[in-house]
mmCIF file of N, CA and C in Angstrom:
data_model
loop_
_atom_site.group_PDB
_atom_site.id
_atom_site.type_symbol
_atom_site.label_atom_id
_atom_site.label_comp_id
_atom_site.label_asym_id
_atom_site.label_seq_id
_atom_site.Cartn_x
_atom_site.Cartn_y
_atom_site.Cartn_z
ATOM 1 N N UNK A 1 -39.214 1.988 55.267
ATOM 2 C CA UNK A 1 -37.776 1.348 56.127
ATOM 3 C C UNK A 1 -36.959 2.469 56.084
ATOM 4 N N UNK A 2 -36.029 2.874 58.106
ATOM 5 C CA UNK A 2 -35.118 3.583 58.064
ATOM 6 C C UNK A 2 -33.985 2.939 58.074
ATOM 7 N N UNK A 3 -32.548 3.696 57.283
ATOM 8 C CA UNK A 3 -31.360 2.590 56.848
ATOM 9 C C UNK A 3 -30.749 2.933 58.506
ATOM 10 N N UNK A 4 -30.049 2.426 58.466
ATOM 11 C CA UNK A 4 -28.467 2.014 59.701
ATOM 12 C C UNK A 4 -28.000 3.031 59.830
ATOM 13 N N UNK A 5 -27.399 3.423 61.060
ATOM 14 C CA UNK A 5 -26.645 5.050 60.762
ATOM 15 C C UNK A 5 -25.338 4.216 61.049
ATOM 16 N N UNK A 6 -24.760 4.878 60.334
ATOM 17 C CA UNK A 6 -23.898 4.626 59.374
ATOM 18 C C UNK A 6 -22.428 5.367 60.451
ATOM 19 N N UNK A 7 -21.459 4.544 60.704
ATOM 20 C CA UNK A 7 -20.614 5.070 62.043
ATOM 21 C C UNK A 7 -19.390 5.364 61.231
ATOM 22 N N UNK A 8 -18.443 5.744 61.971
ATOM 23 C CA UNK A 8 -17.126 5.850 62.504
ATOM 24 C C UNK A 8 -16.068 5.513 63.199
ATOM 25 N N UNK A 9 -14.828 4.666 62.735
ATOM 26 C CA UNK A 9 -14.521 4.314 64.025
ATOM 27 C C UNK A 9 -13.333 5.153 64.149
ATOM 28 N N UNK A 10 -12.778 5.621 64.980
ATOM 29 C CA UNK A 10 -11.902 6.684 65.348
ATOM 30 C C UNK A 10 -10.673 5.655 67.002
ATOM 31 N N UNK A 11 -9.855 4.938 66.324
ATOM 32 C CA UNK A 11 -8.937 5.176 67.140
ATOM 33 C C UNK A 11 -7.671 5.728 67.468
ATOM 34 N N UNK A 12 -7.102 5.736 68.936
ATOM 35 C CA UNK A 12 -5.992 6.954 68.515
ATOM 36 C C UNK A 12 -5.391 6.756 70.153
ATOM 37 N N UNK A 13 -3.691 6.862 70.471
ATOM 38 C CA UNK A 13 -3.665 6.104 71.336
ATOM 39 C C UNK A 13 -1.653 7.585 70.999
ATOM 40 N N UNK A 14 -0.879 6.928 72.580
ATOM 41 C CA UNK A 14 -0.257 8.514 72.607
ATOM 42 C C UNK A 14 0.917 7.931 72.829
ATOM 43 N N UNK A 15 1.555 6.976 71.547
ATOM 44 C CA UNK A 15 2.632 6.732 71.624
ATOM 45 C C UNK A 15 3.856 6.580 70.175
ATOM 46 N N UNK A 16 4.868 6.597 70.125
ATOM 47 C CA UNK A 16 5.296 6.621 69.088
ATOM 48 C C UNK A 16 5.025 5.782 67.250
ATOM 49 N N UNK A 17 4.437 4.386 68.869
ATOM 50 C CA UNK A 17 4.204 2.704 67.729
ATOM 51 C C UNK A 17 3.183 2.335 68.637
ATOM 52 N N UNK A 18 2.949 1.563 68.127
ATOM 53 C CA UNK A 18 1.879 0.483 68.644
ATOM 54 C C UNK A 18 2.274 -1.287 68.893
ATOM 55 N N UNK A 19 3.275 -0.871 70.249
ATOM 56 C CA UNK A 19 3.980 -2.596 70.219
ATOM 57 C C UNK A 19 3.201 -2.798 70.257
ATOM 58 N N UNK A 20 2.238 -2.570 71.666
ATOM 59 C CA UNK A 20 0.954 -4.091 72.634
ATOM 60 C C UNK A 20 0.018 -4.133 71.239
ATOM 61 N N UNK A 21 -0.436 -3.619 70.615
ATOM 62 C CA UNK A 21 -1.393 -3.897 69.356
ATOM 63 C C UNK A 21 -2.625 -3.378 70.464
ATOM 64 N N UNK A 22 -2.684 -2.181 70.607
ATOM 65 C CA UNK A 22 -3.975 -1.522 71.618
ATOM 66 C C UNK A 22 -4.542 -0.680 70.645
ATOM 67 N N UNK A 23 -4.058 -0.442 69.757
ATOM 68 C CA UNK A 23 -5.693 0.023 68.365
ATOM 69 C C UNK A 23 -6.374 -0.666 67.682
ATOM 70 N N UNK A 24 -5.262 -2.308 67.779
ATOM 71 C CA UNK A 24 -6.346 -2.928 67.119
ATOM 72 C C UNK A 24 -7.756 -3.383 68.208
ATOM 73 N N UNK A 25 -7.074 -3.288 69.537
ATOM 74 C CA UNK A 25 -8.093 -4.199 70.142
ATOM 75 C C UNK A 25 -8.946 -3.346 69.892
ATOM 76 N N UNK A 26 -8.861 -1.356 70.273
ATOM 77 C CA UNK A 26 -9.785 -0.524 70.531
ATOM 78 C C UNK A 26 -10.656 -0.966 68.680
ATOM 79 N N UNK A 27 -9.877 -1.236 67.602
ATOM 80 C CA UNK A 27 -10.668 -1.315 66.404
ATOM 81 C C UNK A 27 -11.478 -2.628 67.081
ATOM 82 N N UNK A 28 -11.502 -3.488 67.255
ATOM 83 C CA UNK A 28 -12.251 -4.870 67.460
ATOM 84 C C UNK A 28 -13.753 -4.987 68.189
ATOM 85 N N UNK A 29 -12.874 -3.705 69.190
ATOM 86 C CA UNK A 29 -14.101 -3.100 70.906
ATOM 87 C C UNK A 29 -15.649 -2.422 69.811
ATOM 88 N N UNK A 30 -14.787 -1.138 69.036
ATOM 89 C CA UNK A 30 -15.118 -0.094 68.402
ATOM 90 C C UNK A 30 -16.986 -1.349 66.756
ATOM 91 N N UNK A 31 -15.720 -2.127 66.371
ATOM 92 C CA UNK A 31 -16.675 -3.153 65.705
ATOM 93 C C UNK A 31 -17.577 -3.971 66.300
ATOM 94 N N UNK A 32 -16.997 -4.710 67.132
ATOM 95 C CA UNK A 32 -18.508 -5.219 68.123
ATOM 96 C C UNK A 32 -19.485 -4.496 68.769
ATOM 97 N N UNK A 33 -18.775 -3.110 69.175
ATOM 98 C CA UNK A 33 -20.127 -2.289 69.976
ATOM 99 C C UNK A 33 -20.822 -1.575 68.266
ATOM 100 N N UNK A 34 -20.849 -1.265 67.608
ATOM 101 C CA UNK A 34 -20.796 -1.332 65.887
ATOM 102 C C UNK A 34 -22.369 -1.699 66.071
ATOM 103 N N UNK A 35 -21.655 -3.107 65.879
ATOM 104 C CA UNK A 35 -22.686 -4.554 65.858
ATOM 105 C C UNK A 35 -24.114 -4.976 66.784
ATOM 106 N N UNK A 36 -23.425 -4.033 67.613
ATOM 107 C CA UNK A 36 -24.152 -4.134 68.747
ATOM 108 C C UNK A 36 -25.013 -3.171 69.049
ATOM 109 N N UNK A 37 -25.059 -1.835 68.325
ATOM 110 C CA UNK A 37 -26.149 -0.724 67.827
ATOM 111 C C UNK A 37 -26.586 -1.079 67.120
ATOM 112 N N UNK A 38 -25.646 -1.525 66.022
ATOM 113 C CA UNK A 38 -27.015 -2.176 64.808
ATOM 114 C C UNK A 38 -26.257 -0.420 63.657
ATOM 115 N N UNK A 39 -25.246 -0.154 64.036
ATOM 116 C CA UNK A 39 -24.157 0.433 62.982
ATOM 117 C C UNK A 39 -23.902 0.289 62.469
ATOM 118 N N UNK A 40 -23.028 0.025 60.651
ATOM 119 C CA UNK A 40 -22.914 0.389 59.388
ATOM 120 C C UNK A 40 -21.619 1.138 59.434
ATOM 121 N N UNK A 41 -20.721 0.574 59.954
ATOM 122 C CA UNK A 41 -19.211 0.850 59.391
ATOM 123 C C UNK A 41 -19.464 1.179 58.075
ATOM 124 N N UNK A 42 -18.556 2.672 58.549
ATOM 125 C CA UNK A 42 -18.529 3.764 57.329
ATOM 126 C C UNK A 42 -17.527 3.841 56.740
ATOM 127 N N UNK A 43 -16.585 3.614 58.263
ATOM 128 C CA UNK A 43 -14.945 4.397 58.038
ATOM 129 C C UNK A 43 -14.190 4.128 59.268
ATOM 130 N N UNK A 44 -13.170 4.282 58.669
ATOM 131 C CA UNK A 44 -12.265 4.121 60.624
ATOM 132 C C UNK A 44 -10.665 4.746 59.965
ATOM 133 N N UNK A 45 -10.448 4.912 60.915
ATOM 134 C CA UNK A 45 -9.321 6.029 61.083
ATOM 135 C C UNK A 45 -8.144 5.670 62.124
ATOM 136 N N UNK A 46 -7.022 5.851 62.017
ATOM 137 C CA UNK A 46 -6.277 5.775 63.695
ATOM 138 C C UNK A 46 -4.889 6.914 64.116
ATOM 139 N N UNK A 47 -4.991 7.011 64.343
ATOM 140 C CA UNK A 47 -3.745 7.963 65.130
ATOM 141 C C UNK A 47 -2.556 7.651 66.050
ATOM 142 N N UNK A 48 -1.248 7.731 65.973
ATOM 143 C CA UNK A 48 -0.830 7.715 67.174
ATOM 144 C C UNK A 48 0.373 8.748 67.847
ATOM 145 N N UNK A 49 -0.490 9.644 68.010
ATOM 146 C CA UNK A 49 -0.226 11.373 68.480
ATOM 147 C C UNK A 49 -1.077 11.465 70.134
ATOM 148 N N UNK A 50 -0.400 12.390 70.350
ATOM 149 C CA UNK A 50 -0.574 13.198 72.168
ATOM 150 C C UNK A 50 -2.262 13.698 72.237
ATOM 151 N N UNK A 51 -2.765 13.838 71.094
ATOM 152 C CA UNK A 51 -4.256 14.312 71.101
ATOM 153 C C UNK A 51 -4.246 15.622 71.887
ATOM 154 N N UNK A 52 -3.311 16.060 71.697
ATOM 155 C CA UNK A 52 -3.191 17.737 71.973
ATOM 156 C C UNK A 52 -3.461 18.631 71.044
ATOM 157 N N UNK A 53 -3.192 17.783 69.983
ATOM 158 C CA UNK A 53 -4.155 18.971 68.609
ATOM 159 C C UNK A 53 -4.871 17.567 67.995
ATOM 160 N N UNK A 54 -5.496 18.911 67.026
ATOM 161 C CA UNK A 54 -6.187 18.004 65.953
ATOM 162 C C UNK A 54 -5.892 18.145 64.731
ATOM 163 N N UNK A 55 -4.794 18.349 64.336
ATOM 164 C CA UNK A 55 -3.770 17.679 63.871
ATOM 165 C C UNK A 55 -3.310 16.701 62.498
ATOM 166 N N UNK A 56 -4.246 16.108 62.667
ATOM 167 C CA UNK A 56 -3.394 14.239 62.415
ATOM 168 C C UNK A 56 -4.586 13.875 61.948
ATOM 169 N N UNK A 57 -4.097 13.152 61.174
ATOM 170 C CA UNK A 57 -4.199 12.382 59.650
ATOM 171 C C UNK A 57 -5.660 11.842 59.560
ATOM 172 N N UNK A 58 -5.579 10.966 60.702
ATOM 173 C CA UNK A 58 -6.842 9.763 60.713
ATOM 174 C C UNK A 58 -7.840 10.924 61.448
ATOM 175 N N UNK A 59 -7.734 11.836 62.098
ATOM 176 C CA UNK A 59 -8.913 12.871 62.960
ATOM 177 C C UNK A 59 -9.555 13.901 61.126
ATOM 178 N N UNK A 60 -8.115 13.513 60.693
ATOM 179 C CA UNK A 60 -8.531 14.208 59.139
ATOM 180 C C UNK A 60 -9.595 13.803 57.959
ATOM 181 N N UNK A 61 -8.947 12.609 58.204
ATOM 182 C CA UNK A 61 -9.913 11.046 57.304
ATOM 183 C C UNK A 61 -11.577 11.983 58.325
ATOM 184 N N UNK A 62 -11.911 12.013 58.995
ATOM 185 C CA UNK A 62 -12.931 11.282 59.557
ATOM 186 C C UNK A 62 -14.063 12.599 59.291
ATOM 187 N N UNK A 63 -13.266 13.550 60.017
ATOM 188 C CA UNK A 63 -13.547 15.171 59.655
ATOM 189 C C UNK A 63 -14.173 15.437 57.790
ATOM 190 N N UNK A 64 -13.315 14.518 56.810
ATOM 191 C CA UNK A 64 -13.767 14.595 55.644
ATOM 192 C C UNK A 64 -15.018 14.009 55.588
ATOM 193 N N UNK A 65 -15.360 12.731 55.905
ATOM 194 C CA UNK A 65 -16.238 12.046 56.610
ATOM 195 C C UNK A 65 -17.257 12.673 56.185
ATOM 196 N N UNK A 66 -17.266 13.455 57.648
ATOM 197 C CA UNK A 66 -18.228 14.340 58.419
ATOM 198 C C UNK A 66 -19.048 15.588 57.431
ATOM 199 N N UNK A 67 -17.595 16.024 56.815
ATOM 200 C CA UNK A 67 -17.627 17.325 55.640
ATOM 201 C C UNK A 67 -18.522 16.662 54.082
ATOM 202 N N UNK A 68 -18.418 15.568 54.253
ATOM 203 C CA UNK A 68 -18.951 14.899 52.741
ATOM 204 C C UNK A 68 -20.443 14.550 53.036
ATOM 205 N N UNK A 69 -21.143 14.714 54.694
ATOM 206 C CA UNK A 69 -21.868 13.923 55.033
ATOM 207 C C UNK A 69 -22.801 12.554 54.913
ATOM 208 N N UNK A 70 -20.984 11.610 55.064
ATOM 209 C CA UNK A 70 -21.820 10.616 55.003
ATOM 210 C C UNK A 70 -21.402 9.235 56.336
ATOM 211 N N UNK A 71 -21.870 10.266 57.659
ATOM 212 C CA UNK A 71 -21.516 9.780 58.712
ATOM 213 C C UNK A 71 -22.370 10.616 59.300
ATOM 214 N N UNK A 72 -22.755 9.379 59.986
ATOM 215 C CA UNK A 72 -24.022 10.124 61.089
ATOM 216 C C UNK A 72 -22.961 9.744 62.731
ATOM 217 N N UNK A 73 -22.615 8.402 63.203
ATOM 218 C CA UNK A 73 -21.543 8.374 63.910
ATOM 219 C C UNK A 73 -20.512 8.282 64.476
ATOM 220 N N UNK A 74 -20.047 8.891 65.731
ATOM 221 C CA UNK A 74 -18.350 8.717 66.095
ATOM 222 C C UNK A 74 -18.684 7.749 66.679
ATOM 223 N N UNK A 75 -17.337 6.649 66.798
ATOM 224 C CA UNK A 75 -17.934 5.556 67.899
ATOM 225 C C UNK A 75 -15.618 5.994 68.304
ATOM 226 N N UNK A 76 -15.625 6.281 69.554
ATOM 227 C CA UNK A 76 -14.398 6.286 69.996
ATOM 228 C C UNK A 76 -14.470 5.055 71.354
ATOM 229 N N UNK A 77 -13.381 4.535 71.888
ATOM 230 C CA UNK A 77 -12.931 4.003 73.439
ATOM 231 C C UNK A 77 -13.361 4.878 74.258
ATOM 232 N N UNK A 78 -12.856 5.452 74.386
ATOM 233 C CA UNK A 78 -13.484 6.988 74.875
ATOM 234 C C UNK A 78 -13.025 8.242 74.757
ATOM 235 N N UNK A 79 -13.866 9.159 75.693
ATOM 236 C CA UNK A 79 -13.059 10.809 75.229
ATOM 237 C C UNK A 79 -11.924 10.896 74.656
ATOM 238 N N UNK A 80 -10.989 10.337 75.972
ATOM 239 C CA UNK A 80 -9.645 10.890 75.637
ATOM 240 C C UNK A 80 -9.302 10.669 75.120
ATOM 241 N N UNK A 81 -9.711 9.838 73.768
ATOM 242 C CA UNK A 81 -9.316 9.417 72.184
ATOM 243 C C UNK A 81 -9.514 10.705 71.115
ATOM 244 N N UNK A 82 -10.476 11.275 71.585
ATOM 245 C CA UNK A 82 -10.914 12.429 71.077
ATOM 246 C C UNK A 82 -9.667 13.537 70.492
ATOM 247 N N UNK A 83 -9.490 13.860 72.260
ATOM 248 C CA UNK A 83 -8.886 14.805 72.303
ATOM 249 C C UNK A 83 -8.383 14.872 73.533
ATOM 250 N N UNK A 84 -7.033 15.694 74.420
ATOM 251 C CA UNK A 84 -6.554 15.511 75.476
ATOM 252 C C UNK A 84 -6.483 17.365 76.686
ATOM 253 N N UNK A 85 -7.515 17.766 75.590
ATOM 254 C CA UNK A 85 -7.483 18.908 75.821
ATOM 255 C C UNK A 85 -8.893 19.278 75.660
ATOM 256 N N UNK A 86 -9.277 19.202 77.060
ATOM 257 C CA UNK A 86 -10.732 18.883 77.242
ATOM 258 C C UNK A 86 -11.855 20.308 76.842
ATOM 259 N N UNK A 87 -10.985 21.877 76.998
ATOM 260 C CA UNK A 87 -11.525 22.560 76.273
ATOM 261 C C UNK A 87 -11.468 23.187 74.235
ATOM 262 N N UNK A 88 -10.613 22.475 73.845
ATOM 263 C CA UNK A 88 -10.767 22.601 72.507
ATOM 264 C C UNK A 88 -11.429 20.978 72.403
ATOM 265 N N UNK A 89 -11.838 20.009 72.920
ATOM 266 C CA UNK A 89 -12.586 18.579 72.680
ATOM 267 C C UNK A 89 -13.794 18.654 72.409
ATOM 268 N N UNK A 90 -14.176 19.972 73.882
ATOM 269 C CA UNK A 90 -15.937 20.213 74.064
ATOM 270 C C UNK A 90 -16.083 21.753 72.140
ATOM 271 N N UNK A 91 -15.032 22.350 72.524
ATOM 272 C CA UNK A 91 -15.392 23.025 71.014
ATOM 273 C C UNK A 91 -15.309 21.761 69.585
ATOM 274 N N UNK A 92 -14.695 20.847 69.626
ATOM 275 C CA UNK A 92 -15.072 20.353 68.505
ATOM 276 C C UNK A 92 -16.324 19.027 68.457
ATOM 277 N N UNK A 93 -16.845 18.404 70.086
ATOM 278 C CA UNK A 93 -17.999 18.010 70.263
ATOM 279 C C UNK A 93 -19.544 19.097 69.745
ATOM 280 N N UNK A 94 -18.992 19.926 70.207
ATOM 281 C CA UNK A 94 -20.488 20.949 69.406
ATOM 282 C C UNK A 94 -20.385 21.309 67.899
ATOM 283 N N UNK A 95 -19.440 20.958 67.211
ATOM 284 C CA UNK A 95 -18.898 21.592 66.506
ATOM 285 C C UNK A 95 -19.780 20.160 65.293
ATOM 286 N N UNK A 96 -19.290 18.857 66.344
ATOM 287 C CA UNK A 96 -19.765 17.320 65.772
ATOM 288 C C UNK A 96 -21.328 17.893 66.152
ATOM 289 N N UNK A 97 -21.888 18.135 66.877
ATOM 290 C CA UNK A 97 -23.522 17.927 66.639
ATOM 291 C C UNK A 97 -23.994 19.258 66.337
ATOM 292 N N UNK A 98 -23.570 19.832 66.070
ATOM 293 C CA UNK A 98 -24.190 20.795 65.068
ATOM 294 C C UNK A 98 -23.803 20.185 63.074
ATOM 295 N N UNK A 99 -23.033 19.043 62.848
ATOM 296 C CA UNK A 99 -22.854 18.224 61.745
ATOM 297 C C UNK A 99 -23.933 17.433 61.974
ATOM 298 N N UNK A 100 -24.811 16.949 62.834
ATOM 299 C CA UNK A 100 -25.230 16.654 62.788
ATOM 300 C C UNK A 100 -25.268 14.647 63.140
ATOM 301 N N UNK A 101 -23.773 15.116 63.832
ATOM 302 C CA UNK A 101 -22.993 13.155 64.734
ATOM 303 C C UNK A 101 -23.293 13.311 65.845
ATOM 304 N N UNK A 102 -23.817 11.906 66.099
ATOM 305 C CA UNK A 102 -23.793 11.390 67.237
ATOM 306 C C UNK A 102 -22.391 10.794 68.090
ATOM 307 N N UNK A 103 -22.022 10.685 69.406
ATOM 308 C CA UNK A 103 -20.513 10.538 69.328
ATOM 309 C C UNK A 103 -20.732 9.442 70.460
ATOM 310 N N UNK A 104 -20.620 8.410 69.927
ATOM 311 C CA UNK A 104 -20.560 6.962 71.410
ATOM 312 C C UNK A 104 -18.994 6.209 71.710
ATOM 313 N N UNK A 105 -19.150 5.846 72.932
ATOM 314 C CA UNK A 105 -18.514 4.679 73.320
ATOM 315 C C UNK A 105 -18.581 3.610 74.248
ATOM 316 N N UNK A 106 -18.054 2.520 73.695
ATOM 317 C CA UNK A 106 -18.667 1.041 74.373
ATOM 318 C C UNK A 106 -18.118 1.582 76.266
ATOM 319 N N UNK A 107 -17.210 2.564 76.498
ATOM 320 C CA UNK A 107 -16.956 2.058 78.012
ATOM 321 C C UNK A 107 -18.309 4.023 78.428
ATOM 322 N N UNK A 108 -18.035 5.099 78.005
ATOM 323 C CA UNK A 108 -19.285 5.791 78.225
ATOM 324 C C UNK A 108 -20.577 6.250 77.994
ATOM 325 N N UNK A 109 -20.980 5.098 76.590
ATOM 326 C CA UNK A 109 -21.879 5.136 75.997
ATOM 327 C C UNK A 109 -22.659 6.391 74.722
ATOM 328 N N UNK A 110 -23.394 7.468 75.261
ATOM 329 C CA UNK A 110 -23.694 8.264 74.312
ATOM 330 C C UNK A 110 -22.834 9.365 75.034
ATOM 331 N N UNK A 111 -21.928 9.716 74.148
ATOM 332 C CA UNK A 111 -20.990 11.158 75.062
ATOM 333 C C UNK A 111 -22.212 12.936 74.710
ATOM 334 N N UNK A 112 -22.536 13.343 75.731
ATOM 335 C CA UNK A 112 -23.157 14.054 75.963
ATOM 336 C C UNK A 112 -22.305 15.515 75.647
ATOM 337 N N UNK A 113 -23.133 16.594 74.893
ATOM 338 C CA UNK A 113 -22.360 17.220 74.491
ATOM 339 C C UNK A 113 -22.496 19.072 75.736
ATOM 340 N N UNK A 114 -23.414 18.109 76.585
ATOM 341 C CA UNK A 114 -23.238 19.824 77.801
ATOM 342 C C UNK A 114 -21.604 19.211 78.346
ATOM 343 N N UNK A 115 -21.128 20.807 78.457
ATOM 344 C CA UNK A 115 -19.937 21.220 79.411
ATOM 345 C C UNK A 115 -19.749 20.104 80.845
ATOM 346 N N UNK A 116 -21.233 20.389 81.948
ATOM 347 C CA UNK A 116 -21.215 20.314 82.918
ATOM 348 C C UNK A 116 -21.276 18.202 82.572
ATOM 349 N N UNK A 117 -22.096 17.943 81.418
ATOM 350 C CA UNK A 117 -22.524 16.625 81.642
ATOM 351 C C UNK A 117 -20.819 15.608 81.449
ATOM 352 N N UNK A 118 -20.307 17.005 80.468
ATOM 353 C CA UNK A 118 -18.954 15.772 80.188
ATOM 354 C C UNK A 118 -18.295 16.076 81.390
ATOM 355 N N UNK A 119 -18.258 16.963 81.868
ATOM 356 C CA UNK A 119 -16.904 17.073 83.568
ATOM 357 C C UNK A 119 -17.372 15.709 84.489
ATOM 358 N N UNK A 120 -18.628 15.961 84.371
ATOM 359 C CA UNK A 120 -19.446 15.170 85.402
ATOM 360 C C UNK A 120 -18.533 13.614 85.013
ATOM 361 N N UNK A 121 -18.574 13.828 83.378
ATOM 362 C CA UNK A 121 -18.142 11.999 83.295
ATOM 363 C C UNK A 121 -16.821 11.767 83.068
ATOM 364 N N UNK A 122 -15.822 12.877 82.689
ATOM 365 C CA UNK A 122 -14.706 12.529 82.620
ATOM 366 C C UNK A 122 -14.442 12.580 84.753
ATOM 367 N N UNK A 123 -14.903 13.292 85.429
ATOM 368 C CA UNK A 123 -14.746 12.855 86.768
ATOM 369 C C UNK A 123 -14.605 11.554 87.292
ATOM 370 N N UNK A 124 -15.822 11.238 87.105
ATOM 371 C CA UNK A 124 -16.561 9.779 87.199
ATOM 372 C C UNK A 124 -15.624 9.247 86.474
ATOM 373 N N UNK A 125 -15.278 9.398 85.334
ATOM 374 C CA UNK A 125 -14.069 8.040 84.904
ATOM 375 C C UNK A 125 -12.487 8.645 85.143
ATOM 376 N N UNK A 126 -12.476 9.039 85.905
ATOM 377 C CA UNK A 126 -10.776 9.533 86.679
ATOM 378 C C UNK A 126 -10.963 9.246 87.733
ATOM 379 N N UNK A 127 -11.765 8.635 88.157
ATOM 380 C CA UNK A 127 -11.397 7.858 89.526
ATOM 381 C C UNK A 127 -11.090 8.753 90.662
ATOM 382 N N UNK A 128 -11.205 10.384 89.733
ATOM 383 C CA UNK A 128 -11.064 11.232 91.153
ATOM 384 C C UNK A 128 -12.437 12.201 91.509
ATOM 385 N N UNK A 129 -13.398 11.707 91.852
ATOM 386 C CA UNK A 129 -14.628 12.051 92.896
ATOM 387 C C UNK A 129 -13.805 12.179 93.968
ATOM 388 N N UNK A 130 -15.717 12.968 94.039
ATOM 389 C CA UNK A 130 -15.603 13.799 95.490
ATOM 390 C C UNK A 130 -15.595 12.834 96.520
ATOM 391 N N UNK A 131 -14.962 13.444 98.122
ATOM 392 C CA UNK A 131 -14.964 12.193 99.212
ATOM 393 C C UNK A 131 -15.610 13.276 100.417
#
């Protein structure tokens, strides 16, 4: 019998504090999504940061779990929670792929690691579409 995949829930907002409970809402949605997909939650972390750097405590906690080999899946609310610099985010996604970590979002499904597919997803979810 195969073991369920272990997931890490990562939440991030660009704010100095979470006055509206956005992180709590993201985390609840990610727990529900993990349950729906049959993932076991191995850990969670969160950051209050602009997302332009990956030097964030919550992200570092996640990467430590990746290095330890205890995570199969990263769950994020959306791709933008990983990072706001698309080039750096693509490098990060490729590193995760090479480490055997899949990335999922309840809004975007399984996140592709191809640059072209990711750009199509970003454009289609941003409302900036060709006319």
